[in-house]
Coordinates of C-alpha atoms in Angstrom, one line a residue:
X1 CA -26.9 7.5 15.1
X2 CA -29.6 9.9 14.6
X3 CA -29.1 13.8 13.6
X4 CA -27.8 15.5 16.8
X5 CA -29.8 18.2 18.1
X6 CA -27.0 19.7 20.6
X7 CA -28.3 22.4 23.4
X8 CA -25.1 24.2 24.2
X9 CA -24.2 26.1 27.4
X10 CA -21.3 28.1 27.7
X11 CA -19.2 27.7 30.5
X12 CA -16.2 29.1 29.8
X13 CA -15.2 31.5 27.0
X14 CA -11.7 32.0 25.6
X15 CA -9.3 33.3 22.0
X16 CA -6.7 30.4 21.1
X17 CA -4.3 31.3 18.3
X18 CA -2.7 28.7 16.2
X19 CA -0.3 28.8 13.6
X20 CA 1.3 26.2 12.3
X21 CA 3.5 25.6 8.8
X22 CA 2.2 22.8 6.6
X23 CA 4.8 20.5 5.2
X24 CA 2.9 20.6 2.1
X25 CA -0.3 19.4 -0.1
X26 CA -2.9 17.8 1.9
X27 CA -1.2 19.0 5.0
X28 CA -2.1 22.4 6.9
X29 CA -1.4 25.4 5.7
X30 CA -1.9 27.6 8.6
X31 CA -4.3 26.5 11.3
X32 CA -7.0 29.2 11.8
X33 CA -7.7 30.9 15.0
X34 CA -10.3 28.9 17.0
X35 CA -13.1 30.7 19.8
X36 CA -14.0 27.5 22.1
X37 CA -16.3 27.2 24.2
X38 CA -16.3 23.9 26.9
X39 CA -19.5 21.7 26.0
X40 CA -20.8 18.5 27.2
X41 CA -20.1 15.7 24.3
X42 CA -22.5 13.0 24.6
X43 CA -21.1 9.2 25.2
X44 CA -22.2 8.1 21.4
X45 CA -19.5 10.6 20.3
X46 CA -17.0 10.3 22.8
X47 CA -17.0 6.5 21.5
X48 CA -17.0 7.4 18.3
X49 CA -13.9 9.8 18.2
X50 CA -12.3 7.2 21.3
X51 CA -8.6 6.4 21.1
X52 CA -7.5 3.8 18.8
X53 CA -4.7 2.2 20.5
X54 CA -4.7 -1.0 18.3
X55 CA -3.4 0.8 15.2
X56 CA 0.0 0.8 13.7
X57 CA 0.4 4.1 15.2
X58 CA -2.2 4.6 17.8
X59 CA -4.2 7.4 17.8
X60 CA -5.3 9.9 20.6
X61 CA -8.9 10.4 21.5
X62 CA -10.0 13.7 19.7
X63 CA -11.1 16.6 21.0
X64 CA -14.4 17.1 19.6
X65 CA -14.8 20.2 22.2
X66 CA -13.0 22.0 19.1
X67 CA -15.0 20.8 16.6
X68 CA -18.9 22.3 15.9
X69 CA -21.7 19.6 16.2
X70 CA -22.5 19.7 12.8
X71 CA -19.3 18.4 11.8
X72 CA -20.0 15.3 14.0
X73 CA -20.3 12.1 12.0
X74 CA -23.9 11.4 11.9
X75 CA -26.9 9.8 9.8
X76 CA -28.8 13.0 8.3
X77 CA -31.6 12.4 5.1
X78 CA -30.0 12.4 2.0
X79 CA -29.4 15.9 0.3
X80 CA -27.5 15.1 -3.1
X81 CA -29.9 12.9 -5.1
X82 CA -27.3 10.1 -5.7
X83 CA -27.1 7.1 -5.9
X84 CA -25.6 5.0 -2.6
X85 CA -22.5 4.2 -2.7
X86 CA -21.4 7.7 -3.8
X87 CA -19.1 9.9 -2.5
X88 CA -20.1 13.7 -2.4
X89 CA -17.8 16.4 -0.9
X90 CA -19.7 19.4 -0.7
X91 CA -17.5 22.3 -0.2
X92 CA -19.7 25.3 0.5
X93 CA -20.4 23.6 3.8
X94 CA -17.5 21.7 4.5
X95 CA -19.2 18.1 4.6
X96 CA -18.6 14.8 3.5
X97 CA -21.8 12.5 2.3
X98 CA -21.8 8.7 2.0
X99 CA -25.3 8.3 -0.2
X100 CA -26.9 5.4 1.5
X101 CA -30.1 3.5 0.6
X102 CA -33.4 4.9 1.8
X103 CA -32.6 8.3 1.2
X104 CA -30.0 8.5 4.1
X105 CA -26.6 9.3 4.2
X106 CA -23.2 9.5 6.5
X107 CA -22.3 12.5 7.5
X108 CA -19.0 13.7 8.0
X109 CA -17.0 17.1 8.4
X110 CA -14.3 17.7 6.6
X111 CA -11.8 20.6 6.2
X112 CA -11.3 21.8 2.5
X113 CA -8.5 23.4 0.1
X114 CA -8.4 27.1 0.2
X115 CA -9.1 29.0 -2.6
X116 CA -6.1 28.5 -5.7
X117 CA -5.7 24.7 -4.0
X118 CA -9.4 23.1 -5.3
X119 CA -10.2 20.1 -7.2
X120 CA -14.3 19.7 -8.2
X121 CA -15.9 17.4 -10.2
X122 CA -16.8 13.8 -10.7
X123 CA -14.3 10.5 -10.6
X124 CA -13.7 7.4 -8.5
X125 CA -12.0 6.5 -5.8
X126 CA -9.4 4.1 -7.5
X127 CA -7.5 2.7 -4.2
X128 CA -7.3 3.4 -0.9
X129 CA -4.2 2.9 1.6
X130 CA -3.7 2.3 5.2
X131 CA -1.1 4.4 6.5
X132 CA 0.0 5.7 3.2
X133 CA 3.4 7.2 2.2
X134 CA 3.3 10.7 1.3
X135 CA 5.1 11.9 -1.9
X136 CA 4.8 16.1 -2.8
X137 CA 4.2 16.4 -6.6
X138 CA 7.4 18.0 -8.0
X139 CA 5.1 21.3 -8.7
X140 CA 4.5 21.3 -4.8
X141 CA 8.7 21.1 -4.2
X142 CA 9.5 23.7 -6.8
X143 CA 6.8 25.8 -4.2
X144 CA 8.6 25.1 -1.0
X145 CA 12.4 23.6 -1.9
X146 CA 11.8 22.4 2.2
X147 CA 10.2 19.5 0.9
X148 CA 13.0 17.9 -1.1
X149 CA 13.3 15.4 1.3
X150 CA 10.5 14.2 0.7
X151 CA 10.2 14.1 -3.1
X152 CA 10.9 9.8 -2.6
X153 CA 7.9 9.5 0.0
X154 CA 7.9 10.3 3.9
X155 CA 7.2 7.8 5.6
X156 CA 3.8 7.0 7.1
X157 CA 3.4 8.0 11.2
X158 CA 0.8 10.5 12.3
X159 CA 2.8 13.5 11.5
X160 CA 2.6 12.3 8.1
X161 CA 0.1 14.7 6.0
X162 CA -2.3 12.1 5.1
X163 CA -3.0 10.7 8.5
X164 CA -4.2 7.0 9.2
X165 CA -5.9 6.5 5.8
X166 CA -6.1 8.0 2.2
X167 CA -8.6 7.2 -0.4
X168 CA -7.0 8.3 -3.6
X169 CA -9.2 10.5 -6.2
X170 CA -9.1 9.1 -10.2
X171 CA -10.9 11.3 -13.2
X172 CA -10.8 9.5 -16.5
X173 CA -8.2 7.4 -15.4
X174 CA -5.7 9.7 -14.4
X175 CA -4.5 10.8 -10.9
X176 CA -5.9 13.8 -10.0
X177 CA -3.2 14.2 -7.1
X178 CA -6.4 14.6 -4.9
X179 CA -7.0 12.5 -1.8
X180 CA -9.4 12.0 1.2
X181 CA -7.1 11.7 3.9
X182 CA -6.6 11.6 7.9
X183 CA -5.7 14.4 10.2
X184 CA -5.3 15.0 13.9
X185 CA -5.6 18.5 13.7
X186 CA -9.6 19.2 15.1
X187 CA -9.1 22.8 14.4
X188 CA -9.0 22.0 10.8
X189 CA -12.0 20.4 10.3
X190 CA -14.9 23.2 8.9
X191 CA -12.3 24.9 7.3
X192 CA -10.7 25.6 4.5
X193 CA -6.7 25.7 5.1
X194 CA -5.0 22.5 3.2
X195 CA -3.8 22.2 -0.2
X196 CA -6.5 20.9 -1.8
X197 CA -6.8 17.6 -0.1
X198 CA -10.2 16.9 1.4
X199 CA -9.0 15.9 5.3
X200 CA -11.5 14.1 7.9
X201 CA -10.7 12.9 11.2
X202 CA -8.4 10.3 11.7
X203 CA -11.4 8.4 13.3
X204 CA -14.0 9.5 10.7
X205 CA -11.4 8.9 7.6
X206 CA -10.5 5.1 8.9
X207 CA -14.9 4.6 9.4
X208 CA -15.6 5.9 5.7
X209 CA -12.3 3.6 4.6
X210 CA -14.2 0.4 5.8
X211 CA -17.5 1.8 4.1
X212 CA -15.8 2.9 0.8
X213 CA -14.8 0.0 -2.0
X214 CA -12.2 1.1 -4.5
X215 CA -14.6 2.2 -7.7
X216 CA -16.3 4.4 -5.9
X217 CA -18.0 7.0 -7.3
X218 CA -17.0 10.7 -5.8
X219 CA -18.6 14.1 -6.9
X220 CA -16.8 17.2 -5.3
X221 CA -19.3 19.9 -5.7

Protein backbone atom coordinates (compact mmCIF):
# COMPACT_ATOMS: atom_id res chain seq x y z
CA UNK A 1 0.00 0.00 0.00
CA UNK A 2 1.20 3.25 -1.10
CA UNK A 3 1.29 6.66 1.18
CA UNK A 4 -2.39 7.74 1.32
CA UNK A 5 -3.15 11.05 0.05
CA UNK A 6 -6.82 11.44 1.75
CA UNK A 7 -9.13 14.49 0.47
CA UNK A 8 -11.55 14.87 3.29
CA UNK A 9 -15.10 16.37 3.27
CA UNK A 10 -16.93 17.05 6.20
CA UNK A 11 -20.19 15.86 6.52
CA UNK A 12 -21.18 15.97 9.80
CA UNK A 13 -19.47 17.74 12.76
CA UNK A 14 -19.74 16.80 16.40
CA UNK A 15 -17.78 16.92 20.41
CA UNK A 16 -17.63 13.24 21.89
CA UNK A 17 -16.33 13.06 25.53
CA UNK A 18 -14.64 10.04 26.82
CA UNK A 19 -13.41 9.03 29.99
CA UNK A 20 -12.57 6.01 30.92
CA UNK A 21 -10.21 4.56 34.12
CA UNK A 22 -7.32 2.40 33.01
CA UNK A 23 -6.78 -0.80 34.98
CA UNK A 24 -3.22 0.01 34.90
CA UNK A 25 0.25 0.19 32.82
CA UNK A 26 -0.14 -0.28 29.24
CA UNK A 27 -3.81 0.27 29.67
CA UNK A 28 -5.61 3.74 29.25
CA UNK A 29 -5.39 6.21 31.49
CA UNK A 30 -8.17 8.51 30.58
CA UNK A 31 -9.32 8.53 26.95
CA UNK A 32 -9.05 12.04 25.51
CA UNK A 33 -11.83 13.96 24.12
CA UNK A 34 -12.25 13.19 20.33
CA UNK A 35 -13.79 15.99 17.47
CA UNK A 36 -14.93 13.49 14.54
CA UNK A 37 -15.77 14.15 11.53
CA UNK A 38 -17.61 11.20 9.18
CA UNK A 39 -15.11 10.38 6.22
CA UNK A 40 -15.17 7.95 3.42
CA UNK A 41 -12.44 5.11 4.33
CA UNK A 42 -11.22 3.52 1.21
CA UNK A 43 -11.69 -0.43 0.72
CA UNK A 44 -7.73 -1.12 1.17
CA UNK A 45 -8.26 0.06 4.74
CA UNK A 46 -11.49 -1.12 5.61
CA UNK A 47 -9.77 -4.66 4.79
CA UNK A 48 -7.00 -3.95 6.58
CA UNK A 49 -8.67 -2.95 10.01
CA UNK A 50 -11.60 -5.89 8.92
CA UNK A 51 -12.96 -8.08 11.70
CA UNK A 52 -10.91 -10.94 12.76
CA UNK A 53 -13.38 -13.44 13.73
CA UNK A 54 -10.90 -16.45 13.56
CA UNK A 55 -8.97 -15.41 16.67
CA UNK A 56 -9.15 -16.78 20.13
CA UNK A 57 -11.14 -13.91 20.97
CA UNK A 58 -12.46 -12.34 17.84
CA UNK A 59 -12.02 -8.92 17.19
CA UNK A 60 -14.48 -6.14 15.93
CA UNK A 61 -13.81 -4.23 12.75
CA UNK A 62 -12.25 -0.86 13.89
CA UNK A 63 -13.44 2.32 13.42
CA UNK A 64 -10.80 3.99 11.53
CA UNK A 65 -13.52 7.11 11.18
CA UNK A 66 -11.81 7.91 14.70
CA UNK A 67 -8.55 7.60 13.76
CA UNK A 68 -6.49 10.49 11.43
CA UNK A 69 -5.14 9.15 8.09
CA UNK A 70 -1.79 9.42 8.98
CA UNK A 71 -1.97 6.96 11.58
CA UNK A 72 -3.17 4.46 8.88
CA UNK A 73 -0.78 1.58 8.37
CA UNK A 74 0.99 2.34 5.36
CA UNK A 75 4.37 2.05 3.22
CA UNK A 76 6.04 5.64 3.54
CA UNK A 77 10.20 6.13 2.46
CA UNK A 78 12.21 5.50 5.23
CA UNK A 79 12.92 8.44 7.75
CA UNK A 80 15.22 6.81 10.53
CA UNK A 81 18.44 5.73 8.71
CA UNK A 82 18.29 2.14 10.13
CA UNK A 83 18.82 -0.76 9.26
CA UNK A 84 15.59 -3.13 8.22
CA UNK A 85 14.51 -5.13 10.52
CA UNK A 86 14.48 -2.38 13.14
CA UNK A 87 11.92 -1.21 15.23
CA UNK A 88 11.70 2.69 15.72
CA UNK A 89 8.95 4.23 17.90
CA UNK A 90 9.09 7.81 17.35
CA UNK A 91 7.25 9.57 19.97
CA UNK A 92 7.05 13.18 18.87
CA UNK A 93 4.69 12.02 16.20
CA UNK A 94 3.17 9.12 17.61
CA UNK A 95 4.41 6.53 14.86
CA UNK A 96 5.64 3.17 14.68
CA UNK A 97 8.38 2.29 11.79
CA UNK A 98 9.31 -1.15 10.51
CA UNK A 99 12.78 -0.26 8.55
CA UNK A 100 12.46 -2.20 5.39
CA UNK A 101 14.89 -2.71 2.56
CA UNK A 102 15.05 -0.06 -0.21
CA UNK A 103 14.69 2.65 1.99
CA UNK A 104 10.97 1.95 2.84
CA UNK A 105 9.33 1.37 5.85
CA UNK A 106 5.82 0.21 7.65
CA UNK A 107 4.04 2.61 9.01
CA UNK A 108 1.99 2.45 11.86
CA UNK A 109 0.26 4.79 14.59
CA UNK A 110 0.62 4.23 17.76
CA UNK A 111 -0.62 5.86 21.07
CA UNK A 112 2.33 6.72 23.55
CA UNK A 113 2.93 7.06 27.51
CA UNK A 114 2.22 10.45 28.89
CA UNK A 115 4.69 12.40 30.25
CA UNK A 116 6.29 10.70 33.93
CA UNK A 117 5.23 6.99 32.18
CA UNK A 118 8.25 7.03 29.14
CA UNK A 119 10.71 4.50 28.25
CA UNK A 120 13.40 5.75 25.19
CA UNK A 121 16.25 4.25 24.07
CA UNK A 122 17.69 1.28 22.23
CA UNK A 123 17.06 -2.75 23.07
CA UNK A 124 15.41 -5.74 21.45
CA UNK A 125 12.46 -7.23 21.27
CA UNK A 126 13.25 -10.47 23.33
CA UNK A 127 9.72 -12.45 22.80
CA UNK A 128 6.53 -11.81 21.79
CA UNK A 129 3.14 -13.42 22.96
CA UNK A 130 -0.24 -14.11 21.52
CA UNK A 131 -2.83 -13.16 23.77
CA UNK A 132 -0.56 -12.52 26.65
CA UNK A 133 -1.36 -12.45 30.42
CA UNK A 134 -1.09 -9.23 32.06
CA UNK A 135 0.82 -8.90 35.39
CA UNK A 136 1.05 -4.93 37.06
CA UNK A 137 4.60 -4.53 38.39
CA UNK A 138 4.24 -4.38 42.25
CA UNK A 139 5.34 -0.44 41.86
CA UNK A 140 2.07 -0.09 39.62
CA UNK A 141 -0.16 -1.96 42.67
CA UNK A 142 1.38 0.05 45.46
CA UNK A 143 -0.13 3.10 42.79
CA UNK A 144 -3.58 1.82 42.53
CA UNK A 145 -4.25 -1.03 45.53
CA UNK A 146 -7.40 -1.83 42.77
CA UNK A 147 -5.09 -3.95 40.99
CA UNK A 148 -4.25 -6.53 43.61
CA UNK A 149 -6.09 -8.90 41.84
CA UNK A 150 -4.21 -8.84 39.41
CA UNK A 151 -0.68 -8.98 40.83
CA UNK A 152 -0.69 -13.11 39.62
CA UNK A 153 -1.70 -12.16 35.94
CA UNK A 154 -5.32 -11.34 34.43
CA UNK A 155 -6.12 -13.34 32.15
CA UNK A 156 -5.89 -12.71 28.39
CA UNK A 157 -9.48 -11.58 26.64
CA UNK A 158 -9.82 -8.23 24.90
CA UNK A 159 -10.40 -6.24 28.02
CA UNK A 160 -7.08 -7.32 28.99
CA UNK A 161 -4.55 -4.25 28.69
CA UNK A 162 -2.28 -5.71 26.22
CA UNK A 163 -4.83 -6.58 23.60
CA UNK A 164 -4.34 -9.49 21.03
CA UNK A 165 -0.47 -9.40 20.96
CA UNK A 166 2.51 -8.02 22.97
CA UNK A 167 6.05 -7.81 21.86
CA UNK A 168 8.11 -7.53 24.97
CA UNK A 169 10.98 -4.71 25.17
CA UNK A 170 14.66 -6.08 26.57
CA UNK A 171 17.79 -3.39 27.28
CA UNK A 172 20.93 -5.23 28.19
CA UNK A 173 19.18 -8.09 29.08
CA UNK A 174 16.91 -6.94 31.53
CA UNK A 175 13.07 -6.37 31.21
CA UNK A 176 12.34 -3.03 30.80
CA UNK A 177 8.64 -3.60 31.82
CA UNK A 178 7.91 -1.97 28.39
CA UNK A 179 5.77 -3.59 25.73
CA UNK A 180 4.24 -3.07 22.21
CA UNK A 181 0.85 -4.14 22.70
CA UNK A 182 -2.91 -4.39 21.29
CA UNK A 183 -5.79 -2.13 21.93
CA UNK A 184 -9.29 -1.64 20.85
CA UNK A 185 -9.55 1.66 21.93
CA UNK A 186 -9.27 3.93 18.30
CA UNK A 187 -9.44 7.07 20.36
CA UNK A 188 -6.18 6.20 21.77
CA UNK A 189 -4.18 5.93 18.96
CA UNK A 190 -2.12 9.56 18.27
CA UNK A 191 -2.06 10.12 21.66
CA UNK A 192 -0.38 10.04 24.57
CA UNK A 193 -2.61 8.51 27.58
CA UNK A 194 -1.13 4.88 28.63
CA UNK A 195 1.38 4.04 31.07
CA UNK A 196 4.21 3.92 29.13
CA UNK A 197 3.32 1.04 26.94
CA UNK A 198 3.61 1.74 23.23
CA UNK A 199 -0.27 0.43 22.04
CA UNK A 200 -1.24 -0.17 18.19
CA UNK A 201 -4.27 -1.49 16.85
CA UNK A 202 -5.32 -4.81 17.59
CA UNK A 203 -5.13 -5.32 13.73
CA UNK A 204 -1.88 -3.30 13.25
CA UNK A 205 -0.12 -4.99 16.48
CA UNK A 206 -1.05 -8.79 15.25
CA UNK A 207 0.46 -7.49 11.34
CA UNK A 208 3.86 -6.07 12.89
CA UNK A 209 3.76 -9.59 15.26
CA UNK A 210 4.09 -11.67 12.00
CA UNK A 211 6.74 -9.18 10.60
CA UNK A 212 8.74 -8.88 13.88
CA UNK A 213 11.30 -12.02 14.97
CA UNK A 214 12.19 -12.07 18.59
CA UNK A 215 15.97 -10.17 18.50
CA UNK A 216 14.74 -7.50 17.05
CA UNK A 217 16.21 -4.40 17.29
CA UNK A 218 13.86 -1.39 18.68
CA UNK A 219 15.00 2.35 19.19
CA UNK A 220 12.29 4.52 21.05
CA UNK A 221 13.29 7.96 20.07
Amino acid sequence: MTDLIIGRRALLAGAASFAALALAGCATSGAPRLDTETRRIPDDVLAMYAARPEERFPIPAARMDLIEPQFWRQIVDDPTGERPGTVVVDTAHRFLYLVQENGKAMRYGVGIGRDGFTWSGRGVIQYKREWPTWTPPSEMIDRQPELEPYRRGMAPSLENPLGARALYIFKDGRDTIYRLHGATDERTIGKAISSGCVRLLNQDVIDLYQRVPSGSPILVM
